[in-house]
Amino acid sequence: MTFKFRNKEIKKISWIFYSQLLQIISQFVNIIFLTRLFDPNDFGVFAVGMIIISLVNQVFILGFSAPLIQFDNHNRYYGTGWTINLIISMFVTMILILIIPIIVKNFLPEYVDYIYIYQLVSTSVLIVGLNNIGVIELYRKRQTKKLFFLRGFMEFLKVGLTVIYFYFFPDYRALFFSFLTISVIRLILTYIIAPIKIKVEIKIDLFKKLFNFSKWIQLKNISKVFSSQFDSVIVASLLSPIGLGIYNRSMIISKVPEQLFQNINDLYSYPILSKNKDNPTFIKKYFDSFLIILIMIASNVVLFVNLFGKEFINLILGKSWVGISEPLGILIFTMCINSVLSAFIPFVRALGFPKIEFKLSLYKTIILVIISYPLIHYFGLIGAAFSTLISAILIVPSFLNLTKPIIGEYVKNIYGFMIIWILPAIIIINLYEFSFINPLQFILNIIGFLVVYNIISISMILYFYPKVKFVQFFKSL
């Protein structure tokens, strides 16, 4: 690998790092500062609006990004893809404004007072449809510097706008207005930085090719959003807005690491794997290396939350939010499993098997639908958290069986990697009773435990998997 290519790749990875860093800072401010700024009721009201929007976006807005990254003659598909998405988004927005009052009155009566704000935020569906689909070209070429402004920077800006809006509308409205404002800013930015100018056209043959590739990904997205939101929908219907607000904050916190890994999948893993899909040696090295690092980071988060989460929440967020700690301790395990499984998706998609994504997501959705209602009905927020964890655990064997013929026999390494990283964490969580006298002792305990834990786990990886040269692989990029 030439020095010029290596230097170019390092620059691209650096912008991913900057984007991730800014998103971490944004999430940190969101979780700590905004949580203290708003009360659980505000977040409950906002959560219902986001559930409606996310469900509608995934069900009706077609996912053409994957085929446009994968196809060789991608340029001629942009106009058709953009036009079809725009027509659908316009239709869905009008329907949504009309049916939101019916949905809320019949299924979520505690949220009737907020119908107007839900109708307003439904216009974001149209805004998404108007976005320049030419942004896909940035993903194809892995122009991570430009993508930084659409992703990491937007998250940071949204937090800042929320704070500004709060001084004018000190309640849930500030959350909705900042969401809409960012949607508009992102729309404008897509036309400034995307290298493709879109024209209005519909070519049926091109649409068929796009749809045939993306239909399984679209079905997967639909089942995924149902599986990720179904528990929140049940919580909203059975519990109060305050209960939903607490659960929503727990979910937001637990999904921060998962979202960061997903960003890496979208920004780097899928494009580079698509480029090297005919190189099995590269595929194997990338799989082992990325999986080890991912599990290492995720398991550290699991250990931290379960050992120190309650004290951290009490110190940072205040006693009114301590109720987050119990569902969060369970949801963080779900995050770890979901993050590991999501690492498979770029490989499956890049190698041309999008149907597998749908199957796996569908299995998980079916399990969640079956178990979530009784668990939430009898155990409240803890039942909701356990429903997500159980569905994630039960899907692992199917995940590996379906992906092994595609990626390779080495996918079975996941069992060993997860045992080495997660089993010690579970043992420590159950054996160690944590208490502290002052913040300094609190910080020293965190650092000490995480350092010892990582030394033990890395030593075990090097001993049991000496052929996995993940350090050398990343040096070669």
XYZ file of C-alpha atoms in Angstrom:
477
model
C 0.000 0.000 0.000
C 1.549 3.308 -1.066
C 2.293 6.121 1.333
C 0.025 8.465 -0.659
C -2.959 6.102 -0.373
C -2.297 5.455 3.321
C -2.095 9.180 4.039
C -5.348 9.750 2.143
C -7.125 7.053 4.140
C -5.824 8.454 7.414
C -7.284 11.862 6.529
C -10.651 10.280 5.769
C -10.628 8.353 9.025
C -9.611 11.548 10.860
C -12.760 13.338 9.711
C -14.819 10.369 10.896
C -13.087 10.746 14.238
C -13.870 14.486 14.338
C -17.498 13.763 13.476
C -17.722 11.107 16.154
C -16.024 13.353 18.699
C -18.450 16.190 18.035
C -21.370 13.800 18.276
C -20.040 12.486 21.581
C -19.769 16.046 22.892
C -23.276 16.803 21.594
C -24.721 13.698 23.218
C -22.838 14.471 26.417
C -24.361 17.963 26.548
C -27.747 16.561 25.532
C -27.754 13.904 28.223
C -26.365 16.045 31.016
C -27.421 19.626 30.332
C -30.677 19.215 28.412
C -31.897 16.504 30.767
C -31.592 18.955 33.652
C -33.173 21.711 31.556
C -36.352 19.784 30.732
C -38.514 17.521 32.893
C -39.602 13.913 32.144
C -43.014 15.089 30.890
C -41.368 17.268 28.204
C -39.264 14.358 26.977
C -42.329 12.085 27.018
C -44.274 14.487 24.783
C -41.286 14.861 22.469
C -40.753 11.086 22.353
C -44.269 10.482 21.003
C -43.656 12.977 18.185
C -40.362 11.317 17.279
C -41.993 7.865 17.337
C -44.607 9.018 14.824
C -42.027 10.649 12.543
C -39.538 7.775 12.645
C -42.216 5.194 11.914
C -43.566 7.169 8.961
C -40.135 7.969 7.527
C -39.016 4.358 7.573
C -42.281 2.952 6.230
C -42.801 5.341 3.323
C -39.494 6.958 2.380
C -37.662 4.534 0.085
C -34.080 3.639 0.981
C -32.178 4.190 -2.247
C -28.831 5.054 -0.647
C -27.515 1.474 -0.557
C -28.042 0.689 -4.281
C -26.705 4.119 -5.288
C -23.504 3.363 -3.375
C -23.330 -0.170 -4.780
C -24.276 0.394 -8.464
C -21.538 1.151 -10.952
C -23.631 3.416 -13.235
C -25.029 5.316 -10.292
C -25.210 8.808 -11.839
C -28.146 8.058 -14.097
C -30.282 6.871 -11.143
C -30.194 10.072 -9.088
C -33.013 11.951 -10.811
C -35.468 9.065 -10.644
C -34.606 8.244 -7.033
C -35.020 11.844 -5.894
C -38.292 12.414 -7.777
C -39.947 9.247 -6.472
C -38.936 10.030 -2.899
C -40.262 13.592 -3.208
C -43.660 12.498 -4.531
C -44.059 9.950 -1.744
C -42.990 12.385 0.977
C -45.469 15.028 -0.205
C -48.309 12.512 -0.173
C -47.353 11.092 3.231
C -47.042 14.532 4.840
C -50.578 15.495 3.804
C -52.003 12.177 5.014
C -50.098 12.412 8.287
C -51.445 15.883 9.111
C -54.970 14.544 8.599
C -54.698 11.297 10.583
C -52.574 12.409 13.567
C -55.662 13.664 15.499
C -57.367 10.297 14.942
C -54.316 8.286 16.059
C -53.711 10.345 19.190
C -57.350 10.515 20.292
C -57.893 6.781 19.908
C -54.568 5.309 21.019
C -52.735 7.993 23.040
C -55.454 10.026 24.814
C -53.017 11.515 27.343
C -51.326 13.371 24.478
C -54.396 15.044 22.946
C -53.234 18.508 24.025
C -50.154 18.153 21.820
C -51.817 17.257 18.507
C -50.958 20.612 16.951
C -47.223 20.231 17.587
C -47.261 16.699 16.186
C -48.913 17.969 13.018
C -46.315 20.716 12.723
C -43.370 18.371 13.129
C -44.841 16.007 10.520
C -43.673 18.501 7.884
C -40.180 17.137 8.517
C -41.187 14.152 6.348
C -41.499 16.506 3.374
C -38.219 18.195 4.286
C -36.434 14.832 4.224
C -37.964 14.095 0.828
C -36.583 17.374 -0.522
C -33.007 16.598 0.556
C -30.495 16.347 -2.274
C -30.011 12.653 -2.972
C -26.677 13.587 -4.543
C -25.222 13.455 -1.029
C -24.838 9.733 -1.754
C -21.870 10.683 -3.933
C -20.065 11.849 -0.802
C -20.523 8.408 0.724
C -19.340 6.663 -2.441
C -16.126 8.657 -2.474
C -15.907 8.627 1.325
C -15.598 12.415 1.426
C -15.778 12.376 5.198
C -14.794 16.030 5.550
C -18.005 17.195 3.869
C -20.084 14.531 5.600
C -18.797 15.887 8.899
C -20.954 18.988 8.426
C -24.063 16.928 7.696
C -23.653 14.609 10.667
C -21.439 15.533 13.619
C -21.755 19.280 13.218
C -25.560 19.107 12.821
C -25.898 17.219 16.102
C -23.831 19.845 17.873
C -25.838 22.669 16.323
C -29.145 21.045 17.300
C -28.161 21.035 20.964
C -27.208 24.722 20.761
C -30.490 25.628 19.055
C -32.453 23.725 21.702
C -30.866 25.833 24.431
C -31.648 29.041 22.519
C -35.260 28.036 21.894
C -35.667 27.109 25.560
C -35.316 30.730 26.610
C -38.286 31.622 24.412
C -40.315 28.412 24.869
C -39.251 26.803 28.182
C -40.920 23.439 27.601
C -41.262 20.623 25.040
C -41.725 23.163 22.208
C -38.028 24.009 22.270
C -37.201 20.366 21.464
C -39.585 20.293 18.506
C -38.540 23.682 17.095
C -34.829 22.802 17.197
C -35.581 19.502 15.444
C -37.442 21.279 12.631
C -34.810 24.010 12.305
C -32.009 21.466 11.939
C -34.053 19.611 9.317
C -34.284 22.802 7.240
C -30.591 23.658 7.694
C -29.577 20.138 6.665
C -31.823 20.410 3.599
C -30.111 23.611 2.470
C -26.661 22.187 3.188
C -27.256 19.109 1.022
C -27.604 21.372 -2.017
C -24.511 23.394 -1.108
C -22.009 20.593 -0.566
C -23.333 17.703 -2.697
C -21.483 17.420 -6.039
C -24.593 16.305 -7.967
C -27.298 18.558 -9.404
C -30.660 16.792 -9.337
C -33.261 16.981 -12.086
C -36.892 15.910 -11.997
C -37.412 12.692 -13.952
C -39.021 9.270 -13.632
C -37.632 6.331 -15.592
C -39.519 3.168 -14.750
C -36.707 0.780 -15.678
C -34.278 2.606 -13.388
C -36.835 2.729 -10.597
C -37.347 -1.036 -10.858
C -33.628 -1.674 -10.534
C -33.347 0.629 -7.510
C -36.383 -0.892 -5.868
C -35.330 -4.511 -6.516
C -32.070 -3.914 -4.675
C -33.425 -1.701 -1.904
C -36.743 -3.446 -1.201
C -35.199 -5.838 1.311
C -33.274 -3.041 2.976
C -36.471 -0.995 3.096
C -38.383 -3.893 4.641
C -35.529 -4.311 7.102
C -35.713 -0.620 7.993
C -39.450 -0.917 8.582
C -39.073 -3.939 10.846
C -36.101 -2.316 12.566
C -37.964 0.869 13.404
C -40.909 -1.160 14.683
C -38.593 -3.251 16.854
C -36.812 -0.155 18.168
C -40.006 1.828 18.804
C -42.571 -0.845 19.684
C -41.587 -0.925 23.353
C -41.847 2.875 23.529
C -45.282 2.764 21.898
C -46.490 0.285 24.547
C -44.930 2.397 27.312
C -46.706 5.482 25.914
C -50.077 3.698 25.843
C -49.787 2.024 29.268
C -47.801 4.547 31.307
C -47.827 8.316 31.814
C -45.807 10.868 29.789
C -43.442 11.061 32.770
C -42.819 7.298 32.590
C -42.236 7.547 28.858
C -39.883 10.488 29.419
C -37.768 8.468 31.854
C -37.689 5.481 29.517
C -36.896 7.728 26.557
C -33.916 9.250 28.346
C -32.695 5.773 29.313
C -33.005 4.701 25.695
C -31.242 7.827 24.405
C -28.301 7.277 26.741
C -28.010 3.578 25.908
C -28.111 4.211 22.167
C -25.278 6.760 22.106
C -22.504 4.155 21.598
C -24.698 2.177 19.180
C -25.295 5.274 17.058
C -21.589 6.081 16.960
C -20.812 2.598 15.654
C -23.621 2.934 13.115
C -22.048 6.172 11.892
C -18.769 4.339 11.295
C -20.677 1.664 9.376
C -22.337 4.286 7.165
C -19.410 6.649 6.706
C -16.555 4.195 6.291
C -17.206 0.448 6.618
C -19.863 -0.006 3.934
C -18.139 2.171 1.280
C -14.699 0.595 1.787
C -16.114 -2.941 1.916
C -18.077 -2.287 -1.267
C -14.841 -1.209 -2.890
C -13.010 -4.343 -1.687
C -15.870 -6.850 -1.967
C -13.771 -9.104 -4.237
C -10.873 -9.281 -1.763
C -11.663 -12.026 0.796
C -8.412 -11.456 2.699
C -9.288 -7.823 3.276
C -12.859 -8.760 4.288
C -11.632 -11.214 6.925
C -9.013 -8.867 8.397
C -11.470 -5.987 8.537
C -14.148 -8.156 10.149
C -11.925 -9.458 12.954
C -10.281 -6.106 13.610
C -13.461 -4.042 13.665
C -15.327 -6.617 15.750
C -12.677 -6.805 18.465
C -12.443 -3.031 18.821
C -16.227 -2.659 18.780
C -16.797 -5.285 21.482
C -13.994 -3.801 23.570
C -15.547 -0.327 23.563
C -19.125 -1.573 24.054
C -18.216 -3.847 26.972
C -16.369 -0.988 28.697
C -19.561 1.071 28.463
C -21.578 -1.853 29.894
C -19.180 -2.171 32.824
C -19.159 1.568 33.509
C -22.940 1.988 33.453
C -23.684 -1.004 35.660
C -20.951 -0.257 38.203
C -21.060 3.514 38.362
C -24.205 4.559 36.483
C -26.468 5.220 39.459
C -23.885 7.378 41.219
C -23.040 9.159 37.971
C -26.710 9.959 37.309
C -27.179 11.169 40.873
C -24.130 13.440 40.665
C -24.728 14.824 37.174
C -28.478 14.736 36.520
C -29.823 15.006 40.053
C -31.984 12.757 42.236
C -35.131 13.348 40.150
C -33.578 11.277 37.347
C -32.214 8.372 39.418
C -35.088 6.231 38.086
C -33.187 6.070 34.786
C -30.500 3.817 36.249
C -32.500 0.571 36.509
C -33.779 0.341 32.901
C -30.493 1.830 31.669
C -28.450 -0.978 33.253
C -30.452 -3.486 31.186
C -30.660 -1.414 27.992
C -26.889 -0.970 27.908
C -26.482 -4.742 27.496
C -28.932 -4.539 24.591
C -26.778 -1.777 23.111
C -23.711 -4.009 23.249
C -25.413 -6.884 21.427
C -27.072 -4.614 18.849
C -23.787 -2.855 18.132
C -22.005 -6.143 17.510
C -24.752 -7.438 15.246
C -24.954 -4.162 13.321
C -21.264 -4.591 12.467
C -22.288 -7.506 10.236
C -24.599 -5.370 8.112
C -21.949 -3.521 6.021
C -20.415 -6.884 5.087
C -23.740 -8.474 4.133
C -24.823 -5.416 2.164
C -21.484 -4.893 0.420
C -21.364 -8.542 -0.658
C -24.825 -8.192 -2.242
C -27.232 -9.895 0.173
C -29.612 -7.177 1.427
C -32.421 -9.731 1.896
C -30.553 -11.132 4.903
C -30.931 -7.799 6.694
C -34.687 -7.976 6.393
C -34.891 -11.557 7.653
C -32.817 -10.835 10.724
C -34.679 -7.647 11.575
C -38.033 -9.367 11.035
C -37.154 -12.182 13.442
C -36.246 -9.660 16.105
C -39.429 -7.650 15.558
C -41.613 -10.742 15.872
C -39.969 -11.696 19.171
C -40.337 -8.174 20.534
C -44.003 -7.908 19.557
C -44.755 -11.191 21.321
C -42.999 -10.477 24.615
C -43.088 -6.690 25.096
C -46.736 -6.097 25.997
C -46.967 -8.642 28.860
C -43.570 -7.632 30.253
C -44.411 -3.908 30.198
C -47.923 -4.540 31.543
C -46.659 -6.437 34.584
C -43.195 -4.925 35.192
C -43.376 -1.384 33.753
C -40.117 0.196 32.585
C -38.007 -2.770 33.711
C -40.200 -5.051 31.620
C -39.738 -2.767 28.615
C -35.961 -2.881 29.009
C -35.917 -6.666 29.379
C -38.090 -7.109 26.269
C -35.424 -5.391 24.139
C -32.611 -7.401 25.749
C -34.336 -10.767 25.331
C -35.167 -10.095 21.679
C -31.532 -9.089 21.011
C -30.124 -12.222 22.678
C -32.494 -14.624 20.936
C -31.609 -13.288 17.504
C -27.837 -13.913 17.788
C -27.814 -17.608 16.658
C -29.981 -16.822 13.624
C -27.761 -13.847 12.824
C -24.642 -16.004 12.732
C -26.239 -18.893 10.836
C -27.521 -16.622 8.074
C -24.328 -14.557 7.703
C -21.756 -17.362 7.950
C -22.223 -18.571 4.330
C -21.848 -14.972 3.119
C -19.025 -13.553 5.218
C -17.162 -16.752 6.066
C -16.657 -19.351 8.762
C -14.726 -16.855 10.850
C -17.979 -15.170 11.960
C -18.034 -17.804 14.698
C -15.210 -15.818 16.327
C -17.911 -13.550 17.698
C -18.754 -16.062 20.426
C -15.204 -16.135 21.722
C -14.748 -12.376 21.455
C -17.952 -11.670 23.361
C -17.188 -14.249 26.082
C -13.719 -12.781 26.616
C -15.001 -9.209 26.871
C -18.480 -9.511 28.365
C -18.218 -12.447 30.792
C -15.576 -10.736 32.984
C -17.734 -7.597 32.968
C -20.778 -9.552 34.203
C -18.698 -11.217 36.944
C -17.318 -7.879 38.131
C -20.777 -6.273 38.105
C -22.223 -9.019 40.305
C -19.303 -9.304 42.743
C -18.255 -5.699 43.272
C -20.110 -3.417 45.671
C -19.234 0.169 44.804
C -19.321 3.121 47.173
C -17.366 6.350 47.335
C -16.677 9.181 49.753
C -15.783 11.973 47.365
C -15.692 12.656 43.578
C -11.926 11.978 43.426
C -12.409 8.466 44.788
C -15.250 8.003 42.315
C -13.007 8.929 39.360
C -10.079 6.808 40.582
C -12.335 3.773 40.965
C -13.596 4.183 37.405
C -10.100 4.513 35.924
C -8.670 1.681 38.001
C -11.351 -0.843 37.189
C -11.446 -0.071 33.486
C -7.643 -0.269 33.138
C -7.429 -3.641 34.911
C -10.421 -4.985 33.009
C -8.963 -4.028 29.618
C -5.509 -5.418 30.376
C -7.050 -8.775 31.292
C -9.360 -8.876 28.258
C -6.708 -7.809 25.709
C -4.275 -10.385 27.109
C -6.912 -13.088 26.672
C -7.593 -11.988 23.074
C -3.878 -12.144 22.219
C -3.576 -15.582 23.860
C -6.654 -17.273 22.381
C -6.627 -15.506 18.979
C -2.960 -14.987 18.048
C -3.790 -15.065 14.327
C -6.059 -12.016 14.562
C -3.573 -9.264 13.725
C -5.935 -6.336 14.207
C -3.223 -3.878 15.234
C -1.172 -4.586 12.105
C -4.254 -4.313 9.935
C -5.096 -0.788 11.032
C -1.462 0.228 10.655
C -1.660 -0.905 7.037
C -4.561 1.400 6.160
